[in-house]
Amino acid sequence: MPARPTMKDVARQAGVSTMTVSRVVNGEPGVMPETAARVHRAIRSLGYQRDDVARQLRRKGQLTQTVGILLDNVADPFMASLASAVEDVARQQGSVVLIGSSRDDPVREREVVSAFTSRRIDGLILIPVAGSHRFLRNAVATGTRVVCADRSATGLKTDAVVVDNRGSANRAIAHLIAHGHRRIAYLGDRLDIWTIEERYAGYLTALAYAGIPADPAIVRHGLRLADDATAAMTGMLAEADPPTAVLASNGIVGLGVRAALPAGTALVSFDDFLLAAQLDPPVTVIAQDPVAMGSTAAHLLFSRIHGDSSPPRTVVLPTRLVARGSGEISGPY
Amino acid sequence: MPARPTMKDVARQAGVSTMTVSRVVNGEPGVMPETAARVHRAIRSLGYQRDDVARQLRRKGQLTQTVGILLDNVADPFMASLASAVEDVARQQGSVVLIGSSRDDPVREREVVSAFTSRRIDGLILIPVAGSHRFLRNAVATGTRVVCADRSATGLKTDAVVVDNRGSANRAIAHLIAHGHRRIAYLGDRLDIWTIEERYAGYLTALAYAGIPADPAIVRHGLRLADDATAAMTGMLAEADPPTAVLASNGIVGLGVRAALPAGTALVSFDDFLLAAQLDPPVTVIAQDPVAMGSTAAHLLFSRIHGDSSPPRTVVLPTRLVARGSGEISGPY
DNA sequence: TACCAAGCTGACAACGATGTCGACAGGAGT
DNA sequence: ACTCCTGTCGACATCGTTGTCAGCTTGGTA
């Protein structure tokens, strides 16, 4: 395996100094065209490519043109769209993207953050897992900008881009109540996830506002997989006084619930998904826009990287209640 | 903004040399416990973290513990699952992952590859776009390992992990023929994508084998979006002698086709998708396993990185024809 | 001729880490 | 008392690149 050629190799071949090679490589002025041509020939003949590792070291005040994105799970469609939007913005800005999944594990999250910051990333888009993020303070203090997306971090003041989870859930429940439902179930993911907690709070608020007592018998938390949700729904339906309508805390749960749902029971689910409209009945959803979220977060991040040091702000993006049918099934009253 | 502390800062604070700090940081033996404790205290008090940029430079023969993955589009569920699997393996191996999207653009692909190799990635998982990949030879010659996934690259001999696209399409068509269809349409993505070309070839082969002449009137290429496919399908159905069955070259096209498909027309689509089973009728698919593909490619890549220099090999993963109903609708004969 | 400006180029140090090797202390063996 | 370890530690050079600054030409001008 031939070693990677360096500037020294190019310089020798072209009969100039490494400094001149550096100038040519970086398109700096002050090199005679003829000399530059000789250098270019040498570069091509050796297959030289600038080593950005060394470059980043030397130019220390400078940026590494690398940002990180750390999310729950790259395979999740919502996260994947978000990541894709971030990557697009990063590319426009001339940066590359390091990606990592936390898989809801705070330990893994810390490890990945550490692997990222030790590579001197300029900034980080973070979808925080539950738990304190005070460990990020060091990184922030030494110049790594952090923007949270989807959820905000506890124990750390950063920019964040979120949706109004509580208000959206509230609206969805009001929507079901307006269609005559009074016995409305909630099936949800882990309550220690910030978005889920907010959505559940919105559920409770809306019920209270309508004077409907919340009944723990038709509430389930901690559903991680679609199958969990299906089983939970099935179980709930077998009990006395089953719900006439259901709110699902997210897309995965919504899918699972739907598989167990008898005709005539209403469903509203957080998160739009492919095909929601082609199902029978089509599923009413609270749609978020992951692309807008990703690109907003990325733009915010780069404005920080480029020097914006105003106080941290939280951007709240709108959701849309997309009525498709499953949420408009009338209740018994 | 305080500068990031360096080993020199830690060394000064602990009253030792930088070399001793280095030894402590890397857990090397030969440091008195008491000294190490002093160093650890200094590290904590300053918030020191090793700078891997500098480290990678110094340890030149060594690896950067960074791999790249370059795919069409991170937002595509198939690619996202694949990327997620790659990231898992990379993490087990102690590496981080740079991600990039080519968006089917050869220019963008080259740019991203260049940005990756200039950062000295140890290896690259590549889902190649159409066109020659000879430009990768330099990178390969100087030590960047490349493994192609999903498609193989032209103009470059590398490892690859693919499925038997041609054979799978062939089987799908045989399946439709066995159900009595003779007028089978093909709707597909761009033919210059390797997988698509293979699938189309399988379509033609199966028809020829059954003695059915291929009819260009019921073949469409170049469908990029679901809406393109819906429009194409609608148009085809309006013509004389419409098809009784359809093969869709991939999931996006399959979705689009389905939206325009009258009851009674059979459909087999490449790529499984969430909810394919919950549709009415449920969609028969040729399922690939993106997680297996990603993790196989990643393991192959790391075995190369760790020194395996046997000749390039191509791993062919199986597909499953998942009969769910839409492909088992009987034809008119 | 002497001098200077402008344009081009190279020598050297530095970025932050680590590999090499030698210094030094203290104990064991002769 | 001398060597010879062994264990601990530091000085120095080095990775590939770039910032600084000085040196060299060249040509024009006084």
XYZ file of C-alpha atoms (C1' of nucleotides) in Angstrom:
726
model
C 0.000 0.000 0.000
C 1.663 3.254 -1.071
C 1.540 5.929 1.558
C -0.669 8.917 1.038
C 1.402 11.625 -0.675
C 2.044 14.777 1.296
C 2.846 18.342 0.398
C 6.495 17.498 0.747
C 6.178 14.913 -2.000
C 4.407 17.373 -4.238
C 6.949 20.066 -3.437
C 9.856 17.805 -4.310
C 8.264 16.716 -7.546
C 7.449 20.266 -8.584
C 10.743 21.661 -7.365
C 9.199 24.193 -5.023
C 8.705 24.564 -1.280
C 5.777 23.152 0.634
C 4.599 26.673 1.288
C 4.131 27.275 -2.396
C 2.230 24.012 -2.691
C 0.030 25.143 0.164
C -0.665 28.401 -1.603
C -1.573 26.650 -4.811
C -3.765 24.090 -3.099
C -5.692 26.802 -1.327
C -5.927 29.056 -4.341
C -4.079 31.881 -2.675
C -2.697 34.682 -4.823
C 0.954 35.463 -5.283
C 2.088 32.414 -7.204
C 3.295 32.698 -10.801
C 0.904 30.929 -13.141
C 3.736 28.836 -14.500
C 4.773 27.699 -11.030
C 1.185 26.957 -10.146
C 0.836 24.868 -13.266
C 3.928 22.868 -12.340
C 2.473 22.284 -8.898
C -0.858 21.256 -10.337
C 0.882 18.771 -12.583
C 2.688 17.269 -9.616
C -0.554 17.096 -7.637
C -2.295 15.231 -10.400
C 0.578 12.923 -11.073
C 0.885 11.939 -7.417
C -2.818 11.948 -6.684
C -2.266 14.364 -3.837
C -5.162 15.482 -1.698
C -4.925 17.957 1.126
C -4.970 16.363 4.555
C -7.662 18.131 6.505
C -6.661 16.458 9.727
C -3.339 18.279 9.697
C -4.963 21.398 8.352
C -7.486 21.550 11.159
C -4.746 21.175 13.687
C -2.676 24.011 12.316
C -5.497 26.466 11.871
C -6.510 26.308 15.444
C -8.859 29.218 15.903
C -10.634 27.967 12.865
C -13.548 25.665 12.333
C -13.332 22.008 11.474
C -16.284 22.254 9.128
C -17.789 19.274 10.827
C -21.054 19.158 12.716
C -22.613 16.299 14.595
C -26.154 15.077 14.746
C -27.202 12.774 17.491
C -30.647 11.264 17.486
C -32.569 8.358 18.898
C -32.429 6.125 15.919
C -31.447 6.845 12.368
C -33.929 4.284 11.099
C -36.918 6.175 12.464
C -38.525 7.951 9.492
C -39.109 11.146 11.417
C -35.502 11.307 12.559
C -34.215 10.298 9.151
C -36.038 13.159 7.467
C -34.764 15.517 10.085
C -31.212 14.284 9.603
C -31.506 14.588 5.879
C -32.562 18.216 6.175
C -29.649 18.912 8.487
C -27.260 17.328 6.057
C -28.531 19.481 3.226
C -27.961 22.660 5.172
C -24.547 21.488 6.338
C -23.543 20.799 2.786
C -24.568 24.255 1.673
C -22.355 25.544 4.455
C -19.437 23.402 3.380
C -19.535 21.135 6.387
C -19.747 17.387 6.758
C -21.973 15.588 9.223
C -21.111 13.039 11.861
C -24.155 10.979 12.753
C -24.915 8.886 15.807
C -27.807 7.113 17.465
C -28.376 7.224 21.177
C -31.079 4.544 21.160
C -32.567 6.204 24.214
C -29.534 5.301 26.240
C -27.988 8.165 28.244
C -24.692 6.320 28.491
C -24.478 5.821 24.790
C -25.470 9.434 24.279
C -22.602 10.633 26.403
C -20.161 8.371 24.652
C -21.175 9.566 21.234
C -21.096 13.206 22.291
C -17.647 12.625 23.644
C -16.455 10.958 20.451
C -17.822 13.921 18.532
C -16.370 16.681 20.656
C -12.975 15.020 20.804
C -12.992 15.444 17.049
C -13.637 19.132 17.558
C -17.011 19.400 15.879
C -18.122 22.979 15.381
C -21.636 22.233 16.501
C -24.132 19.593 17.451
C -27.761 19.001 16.643
C -29.094 16.969 19.510
C -32.289 15.085 20.081
C -31.781 14.620 23.784
C -32.711 11.460 25.625
C -34.250 11.672 29.062
C -32.061 12.839 31.897
C -29.757 15.709 32.635
C -27.487 17.136 29.989
C -25.297 19.075 32.312
C -22.370 17.039 31.036
C -22.548 19.121 27.886
C -21.589 22.283 29.714
C -17.904 21.752 29.228
C -18.326 21.291 25.516
C -20.515 24.377 25.267
C -18.065 26.407 27.334
C -15.201 25.572 25.000
C -17.027 26.501 21.877
C -19.209 23.633 20.696
C -22.595 25.077 19.805
C -25.577 22.913 20.615
C -29.079 23.114 19.217
C -31.718 20.711 20.461
C -34.382 19.457 18.132
C -37.738 17.855 18.847
C -37.128 17.973 22.593
C -35.312 20.385 24.812
C -32.554 19.374 27.165
C -32.724 19.628 30.909
C -29.906 21.116 32.927
C -28.578 23.118 30.022
C -29.728 26.265 28.321
C -29.523 25.835 24.571
C -31.394 26.787 21.482
C -34.186 24.389 20.681
C -36.612 23.723 17.877
C -39.762 21.972 18.981
C -43.474 21.793 18.286
C -46.237 22.682 20.672
C -46.797 19.141 21.843
C -49.058 20.012 24.711
C -51.240 22.330 22.684
C -51.439 19.860 19.803
C -52.612 17.051 22.049
C -55.047 19.429 23.638
C -56.494 20.345 20.259
C -56.729 16.700 19.232
C -58.685 15.785 22.353
C -60.950 18.797 21.895
C -61.530 17.574 18.360
C -62.579 14.140 19.610
C -64.789 15.659 22.289
C -66.437 17.836 19.657
C -67.325 14.625 17.836
C -69.144 13.392 20.890
C -66.507 11.296 22.594
C -66.184 11.310 26.350
C -64.344 8.085 26.915
C -61.002 8.770 25.307
C -58.001 6.539 25.844
C -54.369 7.577 25.788
C -51.697 5.120 24.632
C -48.169 6.367 24.720
C -44.456 5.857 24.687
C -42.241 6.316 27.754
C -43.380 9.201 29.867
C -39.840 10.306 30.658
C -39.401 11.457 27.078
C -40.079 15.168 27.099
C -42.374 15.253 24.064
C -44.419 12.373 25.384
C -44.831 13.978 28.771
C -46.017 17.169 27.099
C -48.497 15.321 24.968
C -49.882 13.431 27.911
C -50.187 16.702 29.815
C -52.146 18.131 26.905
C -54.441 15.111 27.017
C -55.113 15.617 30.716
C -55.620 19.356 30.352
C -58.142 18.950 27.580
C -60.119 16.371 29.543
C -60.114 18.547 32.630
C -61.227 21.536 30.615
C -64.200 19.542 29.344
C -64.983 18.319 32.830
C -64.241 14.708 31.966
C -62.453 12.852 34.759
C -59.291 11.104 33.665
C -59.512 7.357 34.059
C -56.226 5.473 34.567
C -57.917 2.345 33.253
C -57.734 3.700 29.739
C -54.223 5.105 29.916
C -51.079 3.177 28.993
C -47.483 4.365 29.107
C -44.139 2.940 28.104
C -45.127 1.447 24.768
C -41.964 1.200 22.684
C -42.941 -1.021 19.774
C -45.982 -1.285 17.576
C -46.616 -4.745 18.995
C -46.618 -3.371 22.535
C -49.291 -0.935 21.473
C -51.357 -3.580 19.753
C -51.264 -5.764 22.841
C -52.111 -2.855 25.124
C -55.026 -1.860 22.947
C -56.323 -5.383 22.758
C -56.128 -5.696 26.499
C -57.903 -2.428 27.076
C -60.726 -3.380 24.753
C -61.297 -6.584 26.660
C -61.941 -4.681 29.873
C -65.218 -3.248 31.040
C -66.240 0.120 29.608
C -63.760 0.329 26.710
C -62.895 3.692 25.114
C -64.725 5.054 22.075
C -61.725 7.066 20.950
C -57.951 6.861 21.249
C -55.050 9.301 21.209
C -51.731 7.737 20.241
C -48.624 9.530 21.441
C -46.644 8.896 18.307
C -46.633 7.167 14.948
C -45.354 3.817 16.102
C -47.973 3.552 18.801
C -50.603 4.781 16.376
C -49.775 1.998 13.973
C -49.905 -0.610 16.669
C -53.179 0.692 18.046
C -54.734 0.745 14.633
C -54.033 -2.933 14.088
C -56.179 -3.767 17.135
C -58.843 -1.139 16.679
C -62.432 -2.214 15.995
C -64.371 -0.301 13.369
C -66.278 2.533 14.980
C -63.571 3.509 17.416
C -61.982 6.857 16.668
C -58.205 7.341 16.485
C -55.960 10.351 16.349
C -52.239 9.730 16.219
C -49.253 11.984 16.553
C -46.906 11.883 13.538
C -47.979 11.534 9.971
C -46.793 8.483 8.150
C -46.631 7.267 4.641
C -49.898 5.641 3.660
C -51.917 7.053 6.544
C -54.230 8.397 3.873
C -54.502 5.088 1.999
C -55.728 3.088 4.971
C -59.394 2.366 5.585
C -60.474 4.453 7.323
C -57.666 6.905 6.670
C -55.940 7.933 9.870
C -56.347 11.400 11.350
C -52.977 12.634 12.505
C -51.194 15.494 14.180
C -48.567 16.126 11.547
C -45.165 17.581 12.252
C -42.716 18.693 9.606
C -39.370 17.010 10.259
C -37.718 18.704 7.310
C -38.638 22.140 8.615
C -37.466 21.110 12.051
C -34.115 19.869 10.782
C -33.420 22.775 8.555
C -34.499 25.321 11.162
C -32.256 23.689 13.725
C -29.366 23.552 11.286
C -29.720 27.186 10.294
C -29.846 28.149 13.929
C -26.737 26.090 14.576
C -24.765 27.680 11.769
C -25.767 31.161 12.792
C -24.345 30.341 16.220
C -21.218 28.908 14.675
C -20.812 32.079 12.680
C -20.885 34.184 15.773
C -24.452 34.842 16.840
C -24.283 34.997 20.613
C -27.703 36.312 21.491
C -29.542 34.547 24.333
C -30.742 30.997 23.647
C -34.110 30.854 22.014
C -36.724 28.204 21.465
C -38.422 28.044 18.115
C -41.870 26.491 18.185
C -42.997 25.086 14.865
C -46.674 24.573 14.079
C -48.356 21.194 13.777
C -51.331 20.434 11.596
C -54.301 18.347 12.643
C -54.960 16.425 9.459
C -58.541 15.156 9.607
C -58.791 12.119 7.411
C -61.656 10.175 8.884
C -60.495 8.034 11.765
C -60.698 10.985 14.134
C -64.089 12.106 12.919
C -65.979 8.950 13.785
C -68.754 10.108 16.057
C -68.989 9.066 19.656
C -72.080 7.588 21.310
C -73.445 10.742 22.881
C -14.912 31.947 25.153
C -12.146 30.124 27.045
C -9.850 28.152 24.791
C -9.998 24.415 24.888
C -7.432 23.196 27.424
C -4.511 21.180 26.084
C -2.196 18.638 27.560
C 0.226 21.424 28.323
C -2.370 23.070 30.541
C -3.037 19.823 32.336
C 0.669 19.123 32.675
C 1.343 22.521 34.184
C -1.533 22.191 36.622
C -0.466 18.710 37.704
C 3.225 19.546 37.773
C 4.212 16.830 35.334
C 5.258 16.630 31.695
C 2.844 16.347 28.788
C 4.125 12.873 28.166
C 2.921 11.766 31.553
C -0.447 13.307 30.875
C -0.574 11.425 27.597
C 0.169 8.195 29.397
C -2.535 8.798 31.941
C -5.093 9.825 29.361
C -4.438 6.695 27.356
C -4.310 4.410 30.335
C -0.767 3.320 29.667
C 1.211 1.653 32.428
C 4.296 3.072 34.051
C 2.763 5.945 35.965
C 2.683 5.954 39.770
C -0.900 5.811 41.033
C -0.348 8.983 42.999
C 0.903 10.868 39.956
C -1.963 9.552 37.888
C -4.407 10.746 40.505
C -2.900 14.218 40.395
C -3.227 14.238 36.633
C -6.798 13.063 36.819
C -7.619 15.838 39.209
C -6.133 18.388 36.846
C -8.062 16.901 33.939
C -11.326 17.157 35.792
C -10.667 20.611 37.107
C -9.818 21.953 33.651
C -12.388 19.923 31.766
C -9.682 18.557 29.510
C -10.575 16.232 26.675
C -8.083 14.656 24.336
C -7.939 16.291 20.923
C -8.349 13.513 18.407
C -7.523 15.773 15.523
C -3.983 16.192 16.802
C -3.847 12.590 17.863
C -4.772 11.297 14.440
C -2.073 13.410 12.889
C 0.667 12.127 15.103
C -0.239 8.483 14.882
C 0.056 8.418 11.177
C 0.125 4.770 10.303
C -2.921 4.486 12.473
C -6.601 4.664 11.827
C -8.802 7.693 12.329
C -11.642 5.542 13.639
C -13.950 7.281 11.246
C -15.880 5.694 8.423
C -18.103 7.322 5.858
C -21.429 6.294 4.484
C -22.670 7.848 1.316
C -26.136 7.101 0.085
C -28.817 8.505 -2.158
C -30.939 10.065 0.469
C -30.904 9.688 4.209
C -34.652 10.213 4.350
C -35.390 7.091 2.328
C -36.518 4.428 4.824
C -34.506 1.686 3.152
C -31.327 3.746 3.213
C -32.020 4.965 6.729
C -32.278 1.408 8.039
C -29.125 0.496 6.231
C -27.306 3.494 7.657
C -28.546 2.692 11.114
C -27.150 -0.822 10.881
C -23.823 0.518 9.685
C -23.706 2.943 12.571
C -24.332 0.158 15.050
C -21.451 -1.892 13.746
C -19.181 1.136 13.592
C -19.947 1.918 17.174
C -19.092 -1.607 18.268
C -15.799 -1.096 16.482
C -15.177 2.221 18.183
C -15.597 4.307 15.071
C -17.797 7.268 14.274
C -19.720 7.708 11.064
C -19.707 10.544 8.583
C -22.898 10.562 6.566
C -23.715 12.143 3.231
C -26.388 12.092 0.570
C -25.576 12.054 -3.103
C -29.145 12.672 -4.225
C -28.365 10.778 -7.403
C -25.946 13.466 -8.446
C -22.495 12.235 -9.529
C -20.977 15.648 -8.934
C -22.288 15.806 -5.422
C -21.121 12.248 -4.875
C -17.575 13.146 -5.853
C -17.594 16.201 -3.668
C -18.757 14.295 -0.637
C -16.273 11.499 -1.221
C -13.560 14.084 -1.467
C -14.640 15.800 1.731
C -14.582 12.397 3.417
C -11.214 11.213 2.159
C -9.558 14.526 2.930
C -10.541 13.788 6.513
C -8.744 10.468 6.217
C -11.683 8.149 6.749
C -10.627 4.547 7.240
C -13.351 3.243 4.993
C -16.450 4.065 3.034
C -19.789 2.374 2.601
C -21.051 3.554 -0.738
C -24.371 3.299 -2.476
C -23.085 4.349 -5.857
C -25.015 6.580 -8.219
C -24.973 5.861 -11.927
C -21.728 6.455 -13.790
C -18.106 5.533 -13.453
C -16.428 5.402 -10.101
C -12.906 5.332 -11.377
C -12.276 8.531 -9.463
C -12.219 6.408 -6.337
C -9.083 4.584 -7.431
C -6.778 7.088 -5.858
C -8.526 6.834 -2.548
C -8.482 3.049 -2.684
C -4.816 3.001 -3.650
C -3.870 5.093 -0.635
C -5.739 2.965 1.807
C -9.380 3.925 1.955
C -11.389 0.737 1.881
C -14.621 0.858 -0.046
C -17.597 -1.463 0.178
C -20.570 -0.903 -2.083
C -24.042 -1.657 -0.837
C -27.268 -2.215 -2.726
C -25.559 -1.577 -6.060
C -22.096 -2.279 -7.339
C -19.869 0.396 -8.800
C -18.655 0.468 -12.360
C -15.035 1.102 -13.208
C -13.803 -0.070 -9.833
C -13.393 -3.448 -8.271
C -14.679 -3.378 -4.714
C -16.527 -5.538 -2.298
C -20.249 -5.283 -2.679
C -23.353 -6.426 -0.846
C -26.381 -6.709 -3.068
C -29.507 -8.773 -3.571
C -30.335 -10.862 -6.590
C -32.436 -8.185 -8.234
C -32.734 -9.913 -11.546
C -33.691 -13.239 -10.076
C -36.167 -11.652 -7.679
C -37.952 -9.815 -10.460
C -37.937 -12.995 -12.458
C -39.562 -14.902 -9.620
C -42.152 -12.185 -9.107
C -43.179 -12.272 -12.742
C -43.303 -16.065 -12.709
C -45.550 -15.750 -9.669
C -47.929 -13.461 -11.534
C -47.893 -15.710 -14.594
C -48.703 -18.669 -12.383
C -51.786 -16.766 -11.290
C -52.910 -16.514 -14.881
C -51.591 -13.120 -15.889
C -50.158 -12.574 -19.323
C -50.443 -8.827 -19.621
C -48.039 -7.618 -16.998
C -46.892 -4.025 -16.821
C -43.574 -2.779 -15.529
C -43.318 0.628 -13.872
C -39.901 1.668 -12.731
C -37.406 4.227 -11.612
C -34.486 5.439 -13.743
C -33.044 2.640 -15.792
C -29.480 3.875 -15.324
C -29.612 2.836 -11.689
C -27.991 -0.564 -11.517
C -30.618 -2.266 -9.369
C -33.418 -0.975 -11.561
C -31.735 -2.178 -14.712
C -31.325 -5.607 -13.175
C -34.930 -5.762 -12.108
C -36.140 -4.735 -15.519
C -33.897 -7.364 -17.055
C -35.462 -9.950 -14.769
C -38.889 -8.814 -15.903
C -37.948 -9.253 -19.546
C -36.298 -12.599 -18.971
C -39.306 -14.028 -17.183
C -41.670 -12.872 -19.900
C -39.433 -14.343 -22.587
C -39.197 -17.607 -20.711
C -42.974 -17.815 -20.627
C -43.195 -16.951 -24.292
C -44.971 -13.668 -23.660
C -43.824 -10.858 -25.932
C -42.765 -7.712 -24.116
C -44.952 -4.763 -24.958
C -43.401 -1.277 -24.619
C -46.903 0.132 -24.247
C -47.085 -1.197 -20.716
C -43.571 -0.287 -19.630
C -42.604 2.996 -18.025
C -39.165 4.120 -16.869
C -37.778 7.097 -15.039
C -40.431 7.414 -12.347
C -38.845 9.235 -9.431
C -41.763 10.174 -7.222
C -44.918 8.423 -6.112
C -46.935 11.004 -8.024
C -45.031 10.230 -11.228
C -45.971 6.600 -10.794
C -49.607 7.391 -10.076
C -49.814 9.526 -13.207
C -48.075 6.899 -15.313
C -50.377 4.198 -14.051
C -53.456 6.293 -14.634
C -52.297 7.033 -18.157
C -51.589 3.410 -18.905
C -55.008 2.318 -17.673
C -56.682 4.778 -20.017
C -55.048 3.189 -23.044
C -56.322 0.240 -25.014
C -55.586 -3.207 -23.603
C -54.530 -2.244 -20.078
C -52.458 -4.612 -17.953
C -53.999 -7.079 -15.503
C -50.935 -7.092 -13.288
C -48.105 -4.719 -12.427
C -44.526 -5.037 -11.231
C -43.215 -1.932 -9.452
C -39.453 -1.481 -9.438
C -39.308 -0.137 -5.922
C -41.358 0.931 -2.944
C -41.963 4.524 -3.972
C -43.234 3.477 -7.369
C -45.279 0.723 -5.777
C -47.019 3.224 -3.529
C -47.760 5.516 -6.413
C -49.048 2.713 -8.566
C -51.275 1.440 -5.837
C -53.041 4.760 -5.483
C -54.173 4.514 -9.117
C -54.825 0.782 -9.238
C -58.361 -0.477 -9.807
C -59.542 -3.407 -7.704
C -58.848 -6.625 -9.532
C -55.484 -5.611 -10.903
C -52.578 -7.489 -9.351
C -49.512 -5.722 -7.940
C -46.134 -6.878 -6.820
C -43.726 -4.250 -5.602
C -40.059 -4.324 -4.750
C -39.311 -3.199 -1.178
C -41.428 -3.878 1.798
C -42.868 -0.900 3.570
C -44.552 -0.202 6.829
C -48.266 -0.869 6.560
C -48.057 -2.857 3.352
C -49.861 -5.555 5.310
C -52.570 -3.248 6.638
C -53.722 -2.021 3.233
C -56.710 -3.499 1.461
C -55.778 -5.627 -0.319
C -52.453 -6.048 1.436
C -49.549 -5.559 -0.953
C -47.396 -8.445 -2.115
C -43.773 -7.397 -2.021
C -40.274 -8.523 -2.755
C -38.745 -7.789 0.619
C -35.111 -6.939 1.150
C -33.448 -6.696 4.512
C -31.708 -3.342 4.769
C -30.421 -4.062 8.251
C -28.718 -7.250 7.087
C -27.334 -5.397 4.101
C -25.932 -2.590 6.207
C -24.436 -4.782 8.846
C -22.965 -7.194 6.319
C -21.402 -4.311 4.426
C -20.077 -2.801 7.616
C -18.560 -6.050 8.823
C -16.950 -6.522 5.452
C -15.585 -3.012 5.610
C -14.079 -3.462 9.043
C -12.516 -6.760 8.130
C -10.812 -4.922 5.252
C -9.780 -2.113 7.542
C -8.285 -4.668 9.890
C -6.151 -6.097 7.172
C -8.139 -8.579 5.103
C -6.718 -8.216 1.616
C -8.273 -11.155 -0.152
C -9.764 -10.482 -3.594
C -12.919 -8.360 -3.687
C -16.055 -10.340 -3.239
C -19.724 -9.759 -3.808
C -22.162 -10.958 -1.194
C -25.630 -11.672 -2.503
C -28.328 -11.522 0.135
C -31.644 -13.294 -0.329
C -34.957 -11.561 -0.912
C -38.340 -12.869 0.154
C -41.436 -12.788 -1.968
C -44.061 -11.930 0.632
C -47.437 -12.961 -0.753
C -50.071 -10.834 0.903
C -52.908 -10.775 -1.568
C -52.346 -8.092 -4.147
C -50.044 -10.334 -6.145
C -52.352 -13.326 -5.922
C -55.328 -11.762 -7.647
C -56.028 -14.101 -10.522
C -55.665 -13.038 -14.104
C -58.325 -13.420 -16.769
C -57.007 -16.621 -18.348
C 24.774 53.512 -10.563
C 22.073 53.190 -6.660
C 17.800 52.462 -4.747
C 13.177 51.012 -3.986
C 8.747 48.792 -4.719
C 6.273 44.948 -5.938
C 5.874 40.290 -6.752
C 7.192 35.807 -5.828
C 9.199 32.250 -2.977
C 11.163 29.618 0.961
C 12.903 28.808 5.931
C 11.196 28.253 10.271
C 8.053 27.705 13.962
C 3.864 26.246 15.562
C -0.756 23.606 16.168
C -1.573 19.266 20.111
C -0.547 14.965 20.519
C 2.713 10.680 20.866
C 7.055 7.490 19.965
C 11.766 7.115 21.285
C 15.177 7.251 24.215
C 17.734 8.615 27.934
C 17.910 10.334 32.936
C 17.385 9.355 37.455
C 16.270 7.040 41.833
C 16.255 3.199 44.642
C 16.873 -1.652 45.551
C 19.077 -6.245 44.749
C 22.967 -8.925 43.854
C 27.958 -9.605 43.816
C 31.310 -0.021 46.627
C 30.083 -1.377 42.250
C 27.116 -2.925 38.704
C 22.673 -3.874 36.954
C 18.163 -3.773 37.041
C 13.334 -1.959 37.205
C 10.127 1.485 37.504
C 9.010 6.276 36.725
C 9.337 10.293 34.274
C 10.728 14.095 30.882
C 13.220 16.196 26.636
C 13.020 16.148 21.975
C 11.569 15.182 17.474
C 7.780 14.423 14.614
C 3.076 13.940 12.063
C 1.197 17.452 7.561
C -0.139 21.789 7.233
C -0.133 26.978 7.475
C 1.208 31.891 9.456
C 5.059 34.914 9.625
C 8.641 37.026 7.940
C 12.647 37.598 5.478
C 15.077 37.007 1.036
C 15.455 37.107 -3.752
C 14.330 38.939 -8.446
C 12.946 42.124 -11.594
C 12.110 46.437 -13.429
C 11.508 51.181 -12.956
C 13.086 55.563 -11.389
C 16.063 59.227 -9.518
